[in-house]
CSV table of C-alpha atoms and ligand atoms in Angstrom, one decimal:
chain,number,residue,atom,x,y,z
A,1,MET,CA,-54.1,-62.1,-150.5
A,2,THR,CA,-53.1,-62.3,-154.2
A,3,SER,CA,-55.5,-60.9,-156.7
A,4,THR,CA,-56.4,-62.5,-160.1
A,5,THR,CA,-55.4,-60.6,-163.2
A,6,SER,CA,-55.9,-61.5,-166.8
A,7,HIS,CA,-52.2,-62.3,-167.2
A,8,ASP,CA,-52.1,-64.4,-164.1
A,9,PRO,CA,-50.6,-67.9,-164.9
A,10,ALA,CA,-53.4,-69.4,-162.8
A,11,ASP,CA,-56.1,-67.8,-165.0
A,12,ALA,CA,-58.7,-70.2,-166.3
A,13,ALA,CA,-57.8,-69.0,-169.8
A,14,TYR,CA,-54.7,-71.2,-169.6
A,15,ARG,CA,-55.1,-74.9,-170.2
A,16,THR,CA,-52.4,-75.8,-167.7
A,17,VAL,CA,-53.5,-76.0,-164.1
A,18,PHE,CA,-50.6,-73.9,-162.6
A,19,GLU,CA,-49.3,-75.6,-159.5
A,20,PRO,CA,-48.5,-72.6,-157.2
A,21,PHE,CA,-45.4,-74.3,-155.7
A,22,ARG,CA,-42.2,-76.0,-156.9
A,23,ILE,CA,-40.8,-79.3,-155.6
A,24,HIS,CA,-38.3,-79.0,-152.8
A,25,SER,CA,-38.1,-82.6,-151.7
A,26,VAL,CA,-39.1,-85.7,-153.7
A,27,GLU,CA,-40.4,-89.2,-152.9
A,28,PRO,CA,-39.7,-91.8,-155.5
A,29,LEU,CA,-42.5,-93.7,-157.1
A,30,ARG,CA,-41.5,-97.3,-157.7
A,31,MET,CA,-42.3,-98.4,-161.3
A,32,THR,CA,-44.2,-101.7,-161.6
A,33,THR,CA,-45.6,-103.7,-164.5
A,34,ALA,CA,-49.2,-104.7,-165.1
A,35,GLY,CA,-48.2,-108.4,-164.7
A,36,TYR,CA,-46.6,-107.6,-161.3
A,37,ARG,CA,-49.7,-105.7,-160.2
A,38,ARG,CA,-52.0,-108.5,-161.2
A,39,GLU,CA,-50.0,-110.8,-159.0
A,40,LYS,CA,-50.1,-108.3,-156.1
A,41,ALA,CA,-53.9,-107.8,-156.5
A,42,ARG,CA,-54.3,-111.6,-156.3
A,43,GLU,CA,-52.1,-111.8,-153.2
A,44,ALA,CA,-54.2,-109.1,-151.6
A,45,ALA,CA,-57.4,-111.1,-152.4
A,46,TYR,CA,-58.4,-108.2,-154.6
A,47,ASN,CA,-58.8,-105.8,-151.7
A,48,LEU,CA,-56.8,-102.6,-152.3
A,49,PHE,CA,-56.6,-101.8,-148.6
A,50,GLN,CA,-54.4,-104.9,-148.3
A,51,VAL,CA,-52.0,-103.8,-151.1
A,52,HIS,CA,-48.6,-102.4,-149.9
A,53,ALA,CA,-48.4,-98.7,-150.7
A,54,ASP,CA,-45.1,-99.1,-152.4
A,55,ASP,CA,-46.8,-101.3,-155.0
A,56,VAL,CA,-49.1,-98.3,-155.8
A,57,LEU,CA,-48.1,-95.8,-158.5
A,58,ILE,CA,-50.8,-93.1,-157.9
A,59,ASP,CA,-52.5,-93.4,-154.6
A,60,LEU,CA,-56.0,-91.8,-154.7
A,61,LEU,CA,-57.4,-93.9,-151.8
A,62,THR,CA,-57.9,-90.8,-149.7
A,63,ASP,CA,-57.0,-87.1,-149.3
A,64,SER,CA,-56.7,-87.6,-145.6
A,65,GLY,CA,-53.2,-87.1,-144.1
A,66,THR,CA,-51.6,-87.9,-147.5
A,67,GLY,CA,-50.9,-84.3,-148.6
A,68,ALA,CA,-47.5,-82.7,-148.9
A,69,MET,CA,-46.5,-80.4,-146.2
A,70,SER,CA,-44.8,-77.1,-147.2
A,71,ARG,CA,-41.2,-76.0,-146.5
A,72,ASP,CA,-42.7,-73.6,-143.8
A,73,GLN,CA,-44.6,-76.5,-142.1
A,74,TRP,CA,-41.5,-78.6,-141.9
A,75,ALA,CA,-39.7,-75.6,-140.5
A,76,ALA,CA,-42.5,-75.1,-138.0
A,77,ILE,CA,-42.0,-78.6,-136.8
A,78,GLN,CA,-38.5,-77.6,-135.5
A,79,HIS,CA,-40.3,-75.1,-133.2
A,80,GLY,CA,-42.3,-77.9,-131.6
A,81,ASP,CA,-42.2,-77.7,-127.8
A,82,GLU,CA,-43.0,-81.0,-126.2
A,83,SER,CA,-43.9,-79.8,-122.7
A,84,TYR,CA,-46.6,-82.0,-121.3
A,85,ALA,CA,-48.7,-79.0,-120.1
A,86,GLY,CA,-48.9,-75.5,-121.4
A,87,SER,CA,-46.6,-76.0,-124.4
A,88,PRO,CA,-46.1,-72.8,-126.4
A,89,SER,CA,-46.9,-74.8,-129.5
A,90,TYR,CA,-50.5,-75.2,-128.1
A,91,PHE,CA,-50.9,-71.5,-128.0
A,92,VAL,CA,-49.5,-71.0,-131.5
A,93,PHE,CA,-52.1,-73.7,-132.7
A,94,LYS,CA,-54.9,-72.2,-130.7
A,95,ASP,CA,-54.3,-68.7,-132.1
A,96,ALA,CA,-54.2,-70.1,-135.7
A,97,VAL,CA,-57.5,-72.0,-135.1
A,98,GLN,CA,-59.2,-69.0,-133.5
A,99,GLU,CA,-58.1,-66.7,-136.3
A,100,LEU,CA,-60.5,-68.6,-138.6
A,101,PHE,CA,-62.8,-70.2,-136.0
A,102,PRO,CA,-63.2,-67.8,-133.1
A,103,TYR,CA,-64.6,-70.3,-130.6
A,104,THR,CA,-63.8,-69.9,-126.9
A,105,HIS,CA,-62.5,-73.4,-126.3
A,106,VAL,CA,-60.0,-75.2,-128.7
A,107,ILE,CA,-59.4,-78.8,-127.7
A,108,PRO,CA,-56.8,-80.7,-129.8
A,109,THR,CA,-57.3,-84.4,-130.7
A,110,HIS,CA,-55.3,-86.9,-132.6
A,111,GLN,CA,-57.7,-86.9,-135.5
A,112,GLY,CA,-61.3,-86.1,-136.5
A,113,ARG,CA,-63.0,-89.2,-135.2
A,114,ALA,CA,-61.5,-88.6,-131.7
A,115,ALA,CA,-63.3,-85.2,-131.6
A,116,GLU,CA,-66.5,-86.9,-132.7
A,117,ARG,CA,-66.2,-89.6,-130.1
A,118,ILE,CA,-65.8,-87.1,-127.3
A,119,LEU,CA,-68.6,-84.8,-128.5
A,120,PHE,CA,-71.1,-87.6,-129.0
A,121,GLN,CA,-70.2,-89.4,-125.8
A,122,VAL,CA,-71.3,-86.2,-124.0
A,123,LEU,CA,-74.3,-85.3,-126.3
A,124,GLY,CA,-75.4,-88.6,-127.6
A,125,GLY,CA,-77.0,-91.6,-126.0
A,126,ALA,CA,-80.0,-93.9,-126.5
A,127,GLY,CA,-83.1,-92.0,-127.6
A,128,ARG,CA,-81.2,-89.0,-129.0
A,129,VAL,CA,-81.3,-88.0,-132.6
A,130,ILE,CA,-78.5,-86.1,-134.4
A,131,PRO,CA,-79.4,-84.6,-137.8
A,132,SER,CA,-76.8,-83.6,-140.4
A,133,ASN,CA,-76.8,-82.9,-144.1
A,134,THR,CA,-74.9,-86.2,-144.4
A,135,HIS,CA,-72.9,-87.8,-141.5
A,136,PHE,CA,-69.5,-89.0,-142.6
A,137,ASP,CA,-69.0,-92.8,-141.8
A,138,THR,CA,-67.0,-92.2,-138.6
A,139,THR,CA,-69.4,-89.5,-137.4
A,140,ARG,CA,-72.4,-91.8,-138.0
A,141,ALA,CA,-70.5,-94.6,-136.3
A,142,ASN,CA,-69.7,-92.5,-133.2
A,143,VAL,CA,-73.2,-91.3,-132.9
A,144,GLU,CA,-74.6,-94.8,-133.2
A,145,TYR,CA,-72.1,-96.3,-130.8
A,146,THR,CA,-73.7,-94.2,-128.1
A,147,GLY,CA,-77.1,-95.6,-128.9
A,148,ALA,CA,-78.2,-92.3,-130.7
A,149,GLU,CA,-79.7,-92.1,-134.2
A,150,ALA,CA,-77.9,-90.3,-137.0
A,151,VAL,CA,-80.2,-88.8,-139.5
A,152,ASP,CA,-79.2,-87.4,-143.0
A,153,LEU,CA,-81.3,-84.5,-144.3
A,154,VAL,CA,-79.4,-83.5,-147.5
A,155,ILE,CA,-81.5,-81.8,-150.2
A,156,ALA,CA,-82.9,-84.1,-153.0
A,157,GLU,CA,-80.5,-82.6,-155.5
A,158,GLY,CA,-77.7,-83.9,-153.3
A,159,ARG,CA,-78.8,-87.5,-153.9
A,160,ASP,CA,-79.0,-87.0,-157.7
A,161,PRO,CA,-75.6,-87.8,-159.3
A,162,HIS,CA,-76.2,-85.5,-162.2
A,163,SER,CA,-78.1,-82.5,-160.8
A,164,ASP,CA,-76.1,-79.3,-161.5
A,165,HIS,CA,-77.2,-77.6,-158.3
A,166,PRO,CA,-74.3,-75.5,-157.2
A,167,PHE,CA,-74.6,-76.5,-153.5
A,168,LYS,CA,-75.5,-80.1,-153.4
A,169,GLY,CA,-74.3,-80.4,-149.8
A,170,ASN,CA,-77.2,-78.2,-148.6
A,171,MET,CA,-79.5,-79.4,-145.9
A,172,ASP,CA,-83.3,-79.7,-146.5
A,173,LEU,CA,-84.5,-76.9,-144.3
A,174,ASP,CA,-88.1,-78.1,-144.2
A,175,ALA,CA,-87.0,-81.5,-143.1
A,176,LEU,CA,-84.9,-80.0,-140.3
A,177,GLU,CA,-87.8,-77.8,-139.2
A,178,ALA,CA,-90.1,-80.8,-139.2
A,179,LEU,CA,-87.7,-83.0,-137.3
A,180,LEU,CA,-87.1,-80.3,-134.6
A,181,THR,CA,-90.8,-79.6,-134.3
A,182,GLU,CA,-91.8,-83.3,-134.0
A,183,ARG,CA,-88.8,-84.7,-132.0
A,184,GLY,CA,-87.0,-81.6,-130.9
A,185,ASP,CA,-86.7,-82.8,-127.3
A,186,THR,CA,-84.5,-85.7,-128.4
A,187,VAL,CA,-82.1,-83.6,-130.5
A,188,PRO,CA,-79.0,-82.3,-128.6
A,189,CYS,CA,-77.4,-80.6,-131.6
A,190,VAL,CA,-77.4,-80.2,-135.3
A,191,MET,CA,-74.4,-81.0,-137.5
A,192,MET,CA,-73.3,-79.7,-140.9
A,193,THR,CA,-70.5,-81.4,-142.9
A,194,ILE,CA,-68.6,-78.9,-145.1
A,195,THR,CA,-68.0,-80.0,-147.8
A,196,ASN,CA,-70.3,-82.9,-147.7
A,197,ASN,CA,-67.9,-85.8,-148.2
A,198,SER,CA,-70.3,-88.7,-148.2
A,199,GLY,CA,-72.4,-86.7,-150.7
A,200,GLY,CA,-69.5,-86.4,-153.2
A,201,GLY,CA,-67.5,-83.5,-151.6
A,202,GLN,CA,-70.3,-81.1,-152.4
A,203,PRO,CA,-70.4,-77.6,-150.9
A,204,VAL,CA,-72.9,-76.0,-148.6
A,205,SER,CA,-74.0,-72.4,-149.3
A,206,MET,CA,-73.8,-69.6,-146.8
A,207,ALA,CA,-77.6,-69.0,-147.3
A,208,ASN,CA,-78.3,-72.6,-146.4
A,209,LEU,CA,-76.0,-72.6,-143.4
A,210,ARG,CA,-77.7,-69.4,-142.2
A,211,GLY,CA,-81.1,-71.1,-142.6
A,212,VAL,CA,-79.9,-74.2,-140.7
A,213,ALA,CA,-78.5,-71.9,-137.9
A,214,GLU,CA,-81.7,-69.9,-137.7
A,215,ILE,CA,-83.8,-73.1,-137.3
A,216,ALA,CA,-81.5,-74.8,-134.9
A,217,HIS,CA,-81.2,-71.7,-132.7
A,218,ARG,CA,-84.9,-71.0,-132.8
A,219,HIS,CA,-85.4,-74.5,-131.3
A,220,GLY,CA,-82.6,-73.9,-128.8
A,221,LYS,CA,-80.1,-76.3,-130.4
A,222,PRO,CA,-76.4,-75.7,-130.9
A,223,LEU,CA,-75.0,-76.1,-134.4
A,224,PHE,CA,-71.7,-77.9,-135.0
A,225,LEU,CA,-69.7,-77.9,-138.2
A,226,ASP,CA,-67.8,-81.0,-139.3
A,227,ALA,CA,-65.4,-78.6,-141.0
A,228,CYS,CA,-62.6,-80.8,-142.5
A,229,ARG,CA,-62.8,-79.2,-145.9
A,230,PHE,CA,-63.9,-75.7,-144.8
A,231,ALA,CA,-61.5,-73.9,-147.2
A,232,GLU,CA,-62.6,-75.8,-150.3
A,233,ASN,CA,-66.2,-75.1,-149.2
A,234,ALA,CA,-65.4,-71.3,-148.8
A,235,TRP,CA,-63.8,-71.3,-152.3
A,236,PHE,CA,-67.0,-72.8,-153.8
A,237,VAL,CA,-68.9,-70.1,-152.0
A,238,LYS,CA,-66.7,-67.4,-153.5
A,239,GLN,CA,-67.1,-68.9,-157.0
A,240,ARG,CA,-70.7,-69.7,-156.9
A,241,GLU,CA,-72.7,-67.8,-154.4
A,242,PRO,CA,-74.0,-64.3,-155.2
A,243,GLY,CA,-72.4,-61.6,-153.1
A,244,TYR,CA,-69.2,-63.5,-152.3
A,245,ALA,CA,-67.1,-63.0,-155.5
A,246,ASP,CA,-65.0,-60.3,-153.9
A,247,ALA,CA,-64.8,-61.7,-150.4
A,248,GLU,CA,-61.6,-63.0,-149.0
A,249,VAL,CA,-61.6,-66.7,-148.0
A,250,PRO,CA,-60.6,-66.1,-144.4
A,251,ASP,CA,-63.6,-63.7,-144.1
A,252,ILE,CA,-66.0,-66.3,-145.6
A,253,VAL,CA,-64.6,-68.9,-143.1
A,254,ARG,CA,-65.1,-66.6,-140.2
A,255,GLU,CA,-68.7,-65.8,-141.3
A,256,MET,CA,-69.3,-69.6,-141.5
A,257,SER,CA,-67.9,-70.3,-138.1
A,258,GLY,CA,-69.8,-67.4,-136.6
A,259,MET,CA,-73.1,-69.0,-137.5
A,260,ALA,CA,-72.2,-72.2,-135.6
A,261,ASP,CA,-71.6,-72.9,-131.9
A,262,GLY,CA,-68.7,-75.3,-132.4
A,263,MET,CA,-66.9,-77.7,-134.7
A,264,THR,CA,-65.2,-81.0,-135.1
A,265,MET,CA,-62.2,-81.1,-137.3
A,266,SER,CA,-60.0,-83.7,-139.0
A,267,ALA,CA,-56.8,-81.7,-139.5
A,268,LYS,CA,-55.6,-84.3,-142.0
A,269,LYS,CA,-57.6,-82.5,-144.7
A,270,ASP,CA,-57.7,-78.7,-145.2
A,271,PRO,CA,-55.3,-77.9,-142.3
A,272,MET,CA,-52.7,-79.7,-144.4
A,273,GLY,CA,-51.5,-82.0,-141.6
A,274,ASN,CA,-50.5,-85.7,-141.8
A,275,ILE,CA,-52.2,-86.2,-138.4
A,276,GLY,CA,-54.4,-84.1,-136.1
A,277,GLY,CA,-57.8,-82.8,-135.3
A,278,TRP,CA,-59.7,-80.7,-132.9
A,279,LEU,CA,-63.0,-79.9,-131.2
A,280,ALA,CA,-63.8,-76.2,-130.7
A,281,LEU,CA,-66.9,-74.7,-129.0
A,282,ASN,CA,-68.2,-71.8,-127.0
A,283,ASP,CA,-70.2,-73.6,-124.2
A,284,ASP,CA,-68.1,-73.6,-121.0
A,285,ASP,CA,-69.9,-76.6,-119.4
A,286,LEU,CA,-69.8,-78.7,-122.5
A,287,ALA,CA,-66.1,-77.9,-123.0
A,288,MET,CA,-65.4,-79.0,-119.4
A,289,ALA,CA,-67.2,-82.3,-120.0
A,290,CYS,CA,-65.3,-82.8,-123.3
A,291,ARG,CA,-61.9,-82.0,-121.7
A,292,ASN,CA,-62.5,-84.5,-119.0
A,293,LEU,CA,-63.1,-87.2,-121.6
A,294,LEU,CA,-60.1,-86.0,-123.6
A,295,ILE,CA,-57.8,-86.5,-120.6
A,296,LEU,CA,-59.1,-90.0,-120.2
A,297,THR,CA,-58.1,-91.3,-123.6
A,298,GLU,CA,-56.3,-88.6,-125.7
A,299,GLY,CA,-54.1,-86.6,-123.4
A,300,PHE,CA,-53.7,-83.4,-121.5
A,301,PRO,CA,-55.8,-80.5,-123.0
A,302,THR,CA,-52.9,-78.6,-124.4
A,303,TYR,CA,-51.7,-81.5,-126.6
A,304,GLY,CA,-54.7,-83.9,-126.9
A,305,GLY,CA,-52.8,-86.9,-128.4
A,306,LEU,CA,-50.6,-84.8,-130.7
A,307,ALA,CA,-46.9,-83.9,-130.4
A,308,GLY,CA,-46.1,-80.2,-130.0
A,309,ARG,CA,-44.5,-80.3,-133.4
A,310,ASP,CA,-47.8,-81.5,-135.0
A,311,LEU,CA,-49.6,-78.5,-133.5
A,312,GLU,CA,-47.0,-76.1,-135.0
A,313,ALA,CA,-47.4,-77.8,-138.5
A,314,LEU,CA,-51.1,-77.4,-138.3
A,315,ALA,CA,-51.0,-73.8,-137.3
A,316,GLN,CA,-48.8,-73.1,-140.4
A,317,GLY,CA,-51.0,-75.2,-142.6
A,318,LEU,CA,-54.1,-73.1,-141.6
A,319,THR,CA,-52.4,-70.0,-143.0
A,320,GLU,CA,-51.6,-71.7,-146.3
A,321,VAL,CA,-54.9,-73.4,-147.1
A,322,VAL,CA,-56.9,-70.1,-147.3
A,323,SER,CA,-54.6,-68.7,-150.0
A,324,HIS,CA,-56.5,-67.9,-153.1
A,325,ASP,CA,-53.7,-69.2,-155.4
A,326,TYR,CA,-53.7,-72.5,-153.6
A,327,LEU,CA,-57.5,-72.9,-153.6
A,328,ARG,CA,-57.9,-71.9,-157.2
A,329,TYR,CA,-55.3,-74.6,-158.1
A,330,ARG,CA,-56.9,-77.2,-155.8
A,331,ILE,CA,-60.4,-76.9,-157.1
A,332,ARG,CA,-59.3,-76.5,-160.8
A,333,SER,CA,-57.2,-79.7,-160.6
A,334,THR,CA,-60.1,-81.8,-159.3
A,335,ALA,CA,-62.3,-80.4,-162.0
A,336,TYR,CA,-59.6,-81.0,-164.6
A,337,LEU,CA,-59.7,-84.7,-163.9
A,338,ALA,CA,-63.5,-84.8,-163.7
A,339,ASP,CA,-63.9,-82.8,-167.0
A,340,ALA,CA,-61.5,-85.1,-168.9
A,341,LEU,CA,-63.3,-88.3,-167.7
A,342,VAL,CA,-66.7,-86.9,-168.6
A,343,ARG,CA,-65.4,-85.8,-172.0
A,344,MET,CA,-64.3,-89.4,-172.7
A,345,GLY,CA,-67.6,-90.8,-171.6
A,346,VAL,CA,-66.8,-92.0,-168.1
A,347,PRO,CA,-70.0,-91.4,-166.0
A,348,CYS,CA,-69.0,-89.3,-163.0
A,349,LEU,CA,-70.9,-87.5,-160.3
A,350,THR,CA,-71.2,-83.9,-161.4
A,351,PRO,CA,-70.4,-81.2,-160.7
A,352,ALA,CA,-67.0,-82.4,-159.3
A,353,GLY,CA,-66.5,-82.2,-155.6
A,354,GLY,CA,-63.7,-80.3,-154.0
A,355,HIS,CA,-61.4,-83.2,-152.9
A,356,ALA,CA,-62.4,-86.1,-155.2
A,357,VAL,CA,-63.9,-87.3,-158.4
A,358,TYR,CA,-66.5,-90.0,-158.0
A,359,VAL,CA,-67.0,-92.4,-160.9
A,360,ASP,CA,-70.3,-94.1,-161.4
A,361,ALA,CA,-69.1,-97.7,-161.8
A,362,ARG,CA,-72.6,-99.2,-162.0
A,363,ALA,CA,-73.3,-97.0,-165.1
A,364,LEU,CA,-69.8,-97.7,-166.6
A,365,LEU,CA,-70.1,-101.5,-166.1
A,366,PRO,CA,-73.8,-102.2,-166.6
A,367,HIS,CA,-73.1,-105.9,-167.3
A,368,ILE,CA,-71.9,-106.4,-163.7
A,369,PRO,CA,-74.9,-106.5,-161.3
A,370,PRO,CA,-74.5,-104.6,-158.0
A,371,LEU,CA,-74.2,-107.8,-155.9
A,372,GLU,CA,-71.1,-108.7,-158.1
A,373,TYR,CA,-69.6,-105.3,-157.1
A,374,PRO,CA,-69.0,-103.2,-160.2
A,375,GLY,CA,-67.2,-100.6,-158.0
A,376,GLN,CA,-64.7,-103.2,-156.8
A,377,ALA,CA,-64.3,-104.4,-160.4
A,378,LEU,CA,-63.4,-100.9,-161.6
A,379,ALA,CA,-61.1,-100.2,-158.6
A,380,VAL,CA,-59.2,-103.5,-159.2
A,381,ALA,CA,-58.9,-102.8,-163.0
A,382,LEU,CA,-57.5,-99.3,-162.3
A,383,TYR,CA,-54.9,-100.9,-160.0
A,384,GLU,CA,-54.0,-103.8,-162.3
A,385,ILE,CA,-53.9,-101.7,-165.5
A,386,GLY,CA,-52.4,-98.5,-164.2
A,387,GLY,CA,-51.2,-98.9,-160.6
A,388,ILE,CA,-53.9,-96.4,-159.4
A,389,ARG,CA,-55.4,-97.1,-156.0
A,390,SER,CA,-59.0,-95.8,-155.6
A,391,CYS,CA,-61.8,-96.6,-153.2
A,392,GLU,CA,-65.0,-98.4,-153.8
A,393,ILE,CA,-67.9,-96.6,-152.2
A,394,GLY,CA,-70.9,-98.8,-153.0
A,395,THR,CA,-72.3,-102.2,-152.3
A,396,VAL,CA,-69.0,-103.6,-150.8
A,397,MET,CA,-69.0,-100.7,-148.3
A,398,PHE,CA,-72.7,-100.3,-147.6
A,399,GLY,CA,-74.4,-103.4,-148.9
A,400,ARG,CA,-74.2,-105.7,-145.8
A,401,HIS,CA,-76.7,-105.0,-143.0
A,402,PRO,CA,-76.4,-105.8,-139.3
A,403,ASP,CA,-79.1,-108.6,-139.7
A,404,GLY,CA,-76.8,-110.4,-142.1
A,405,SER,CA,-78.8,-109.5,-145.3
A,406,GLU,CA,-77.2,-107.9,-148.3
A,407,THR,CA,-78.8,-105.4,-150.7
A,408,PRO,CA,-77.3,-103.1,-153.4
A,409,ALA,CA,-76.2,-99.7,-152.1
A,410,ALA,CA,-77.9,-96.6,-153.4
A,411,MET,CA,-74.9,-96.2,-155.9
A,412,ASP,CA,-71.8,-98.1,-156.8
A,413,LEU,CA,-69.1,-95.4,-156.9
A,414,VAL,CA,-65.3,-95.3,-157.1
A,415,ARG,CA,-63.7,-92.4,-155.4
A,416,LEU,CA,-60.6,-90.8,-156.8
A,417,ALA,CA,-59.5,-88.6,-153.9
A,418,ILE,CA,-56.7,-86.1,-154.7
A,419,PRO,CA,-54.1,-85.7,-151.9
A,420,ARG,CA,-53.2,-82.0,-151.5
A,421,ARG,CA,-50.1,-80.6,-153.4
A,422,THR,CA,-48.9,-84.2,-154.0
A,423,TYR,CA,-49.4,-85.1,-157.6
A,424,THR,CA,-48.7,-82.9,-160.6
A,425,GLN,CA,-50.8,-82.4,-163.7
A,426,SER,CA,-48.6,-85.0,-165.5
A,427,HIS,CA,-49.6,-87.6,-162.9
A,428,ILE,CA,-53.3,-86.7,-163.4
A,429,ASP,CA,-52.8,-86.9,-167.2
A,430,TYR,CA,-51.5,-90.4,-166.7
A,431,VAL,CA,-54.6,-91.3,-164.6
A,432,ILE,CA,-56.7,-90.0,-167.6
A,433,GLU,CA,-54.7,-92.2,-170.0
A,434,VAL,CA,-55.3,-95.2,-167.7
A,435,PHE,CA,-59.0,-94.6,-167.9
A,436,GLU,CA,-58.7,-94.5,-171.8
A,437,ARG,CA,-57.2,-98.0,-171.6
A,438,VAL,CA,-59.8,-99.2,-169.1
A,439,LEU,CA,-62.6,-98.0,-171.5
A,440,THR,CA,-61.2,-100.3,-174.2
A,441,GLN,CA,-61.5,-103.3,-171.9
A,442,VAL,CA,-64.8,-102.6,-170.2
A,443,ASP,CA,-66.6,-105.6,-171.7
A,444,ASP,CA,-63.8,-107.9,-170.5
A,445,LEU,CA,-64.2,-106.8,-166.8
A,446,GLY,CA,-66.0,-109.3,-164.7
A,447,GLY,CA,-67.5,-109.0,-161.2
A,448,TYR,CA,-66.4,-110.5,-157.9
A,449,ARG,CA,-67.8,-112.6,-155.0
A,450,ILE,CA,-66.8,-112.2,-151.4
A,451,ALA,CA,-65.0,-115.3,-150.2
A,452,TRP,CA,-64.6,-114.1,-146.6
A,453,GLU,CA,-65.8,-111.0,-144.7
A,454,PRO,CA,-65.6,-109.8,-141.1
A,455,PRO,CA,-68.8,-109.0,-139.2
A,456,ALA,CA,-68.6,-105.2,-139.7
A,457,LEU,CA,-66.7,-102.7,-141.9
A,458,ARG,CA,-66.0,-105.4,-144.4
A,459,HIS,CA,-64.5,-103.2,-147.1
A,460,PHE,CA,-61.2,-103.0,-145.2
A,461,THR,CA,-60.5,-106.7,-144.9
A,462,ALA,CA,-62.9,-108.7,-147.1
A,463,ARG,CA,-61.3,-111.3,-149.4
A,464,PHE,CA,-62.7,-111.3,-153.0
A,465,GLU,CA,-62.6,-113.9,-155.8
A,466,PRO,CA,-63.0,-112.9,-159.5
A,467,LEU,CA,-66.1,-114.4,-161.1
A,468,ARG,CA,-64.2,-114.4,-164.4
A,469,SER,CA,-60.5,-115.1,-164.8
B,501,F0G,N1,-65.5,-86.0,-141.2
B,501,F0G,C1,-65.3,-86.1,-142.5
B,501,F0G,C2,-66.2,-85.3,-143.4
B,501,F0G,C3,-64.3,-86.9,-143.1
B,501,F0G,O1,-64.1,-86.9,-144.4
B,501,F0G,C4,-63.5,-87.6,-142.2
B,501,F0G,C5,-62.4,-88.5,-142.7
B,501,F0G,C6,-63.7,-87.5,-140.8
B,501,F0G,C7,-64.7,-86.7,-140.4
B,501,F0G,C8,-62.9,-88.3,-139.8
B,501,F0G,O2,-61.6,-87.8,-139.7
B,501,F0G,O3,-60.1,-89.6,-140.5
B,501,F0G,O4,-59.3,-87.6,-139.1
B,501,F0G,O5,-60.7,-89.4,-138.1
B,501,F0G,N2,-62.4,-88.8,-144.0
B,501,F0G,C9,-61.3,-89.6,-144.6
B,501,F0G,C10,-61.7,-89.9,-146.0
B,501,F0G,C11,-60.9,-90.9,-143.9
B,501,F0G,O6,-61.0,-90.7,-146.7
B,501,F0G,O7,-62.6,-89.3,-146.5
B,501,F0G,P1,-60.4,-88.7,-139.3
């Protein structure tokens, strides 16, 4: 592991966020004009999920599966063995997973939500309750699909966009204790999302995880990690939690995983894959039930819906993501964007999360009421003005309820998710300049109405109309 020294180019004393790689293969970005993008936005009915990706200049829609693989990951792909059963690539993958997450059973899946579906099909069901700090949308949906209830127990600071608590992803331990005391017989397991994506990519402390594990185990419940961004979480622990400054990230990760009994994983995040996931756990009977479901829909347990070459790329990615040089760059580059936006007066969720910057569109566009979707207005403006694709996380996403009613979401945010190792500091400087332009036009931005929407998950396909042309 590389140590930090005062003359290290990655030292925080340098203004430049030193990217610890050089570019080996490039993908062209197609230049477009604002006029062209206004036309494309109109054609897409102002829904950025409907825009063709080659009409996007900087794609900050998600950090999931959109990162750049390394030279060594592409080389590992050549070692992929596509045997249906017992592929050597599976054992390379399993060893790499167990190096950081030493669970007995490692079950590959095609992505994170497949692991969630399998786990909750076994553990969920009507009358069951599954607590988490905050369930990610797909986790919540997979819990609820089985008839179970998904409960979020994040600490109060985690709901405050400007609290400077260092671990805003922590779970409220008293609330967990109360839930397990009152309704313990309905709870099959406890989940913890690290980092807490739906709460703004905020980390969970080791002390909190220890507290959650202690309470869960005292009540006889297994603890599962939704560990997509485990390395970013470990880096925050190293930076912010007393006692961990000198710890190596792989050791922090092993300590985290040792407190839990299993995990679900989207390998499209920190494992640096374009596709993949897994379910890992210690319980033999639960593992057998999960493997049986895996065979039904994903594939044989040594490939689980992935190609052997994908398993090789993920194994290599796991060795790269725990590098201190990489993580220092990663977390600094997210903070670099957030700090610049805050300095110019753009209201953001602070402190910045690990993988994304969340802009408070309701505060930036106070003249647009929540039911005219200020988040959508900002996201469309960023696209039209600068070709930046972001994601509304607000009233469009959460405002419509199953009974047909519509209410403002708790917040109207726009997420700028940073793909791993994909954009340089110049690209991010361009994003910052686009925000400068947006700021000069804030009063001219109008809201939207929804002209058509599907019965569920409307944000993917809804058609919008501008209320002001
Ligand atoms: N858990 C968390 C915390 C996630 O952020 C995601 C995906 C999943 C589970 C599901 O994984 O996509 O591989 O099935 N988050 C992406 C995002 C989609 O944009 O935040 P998946």
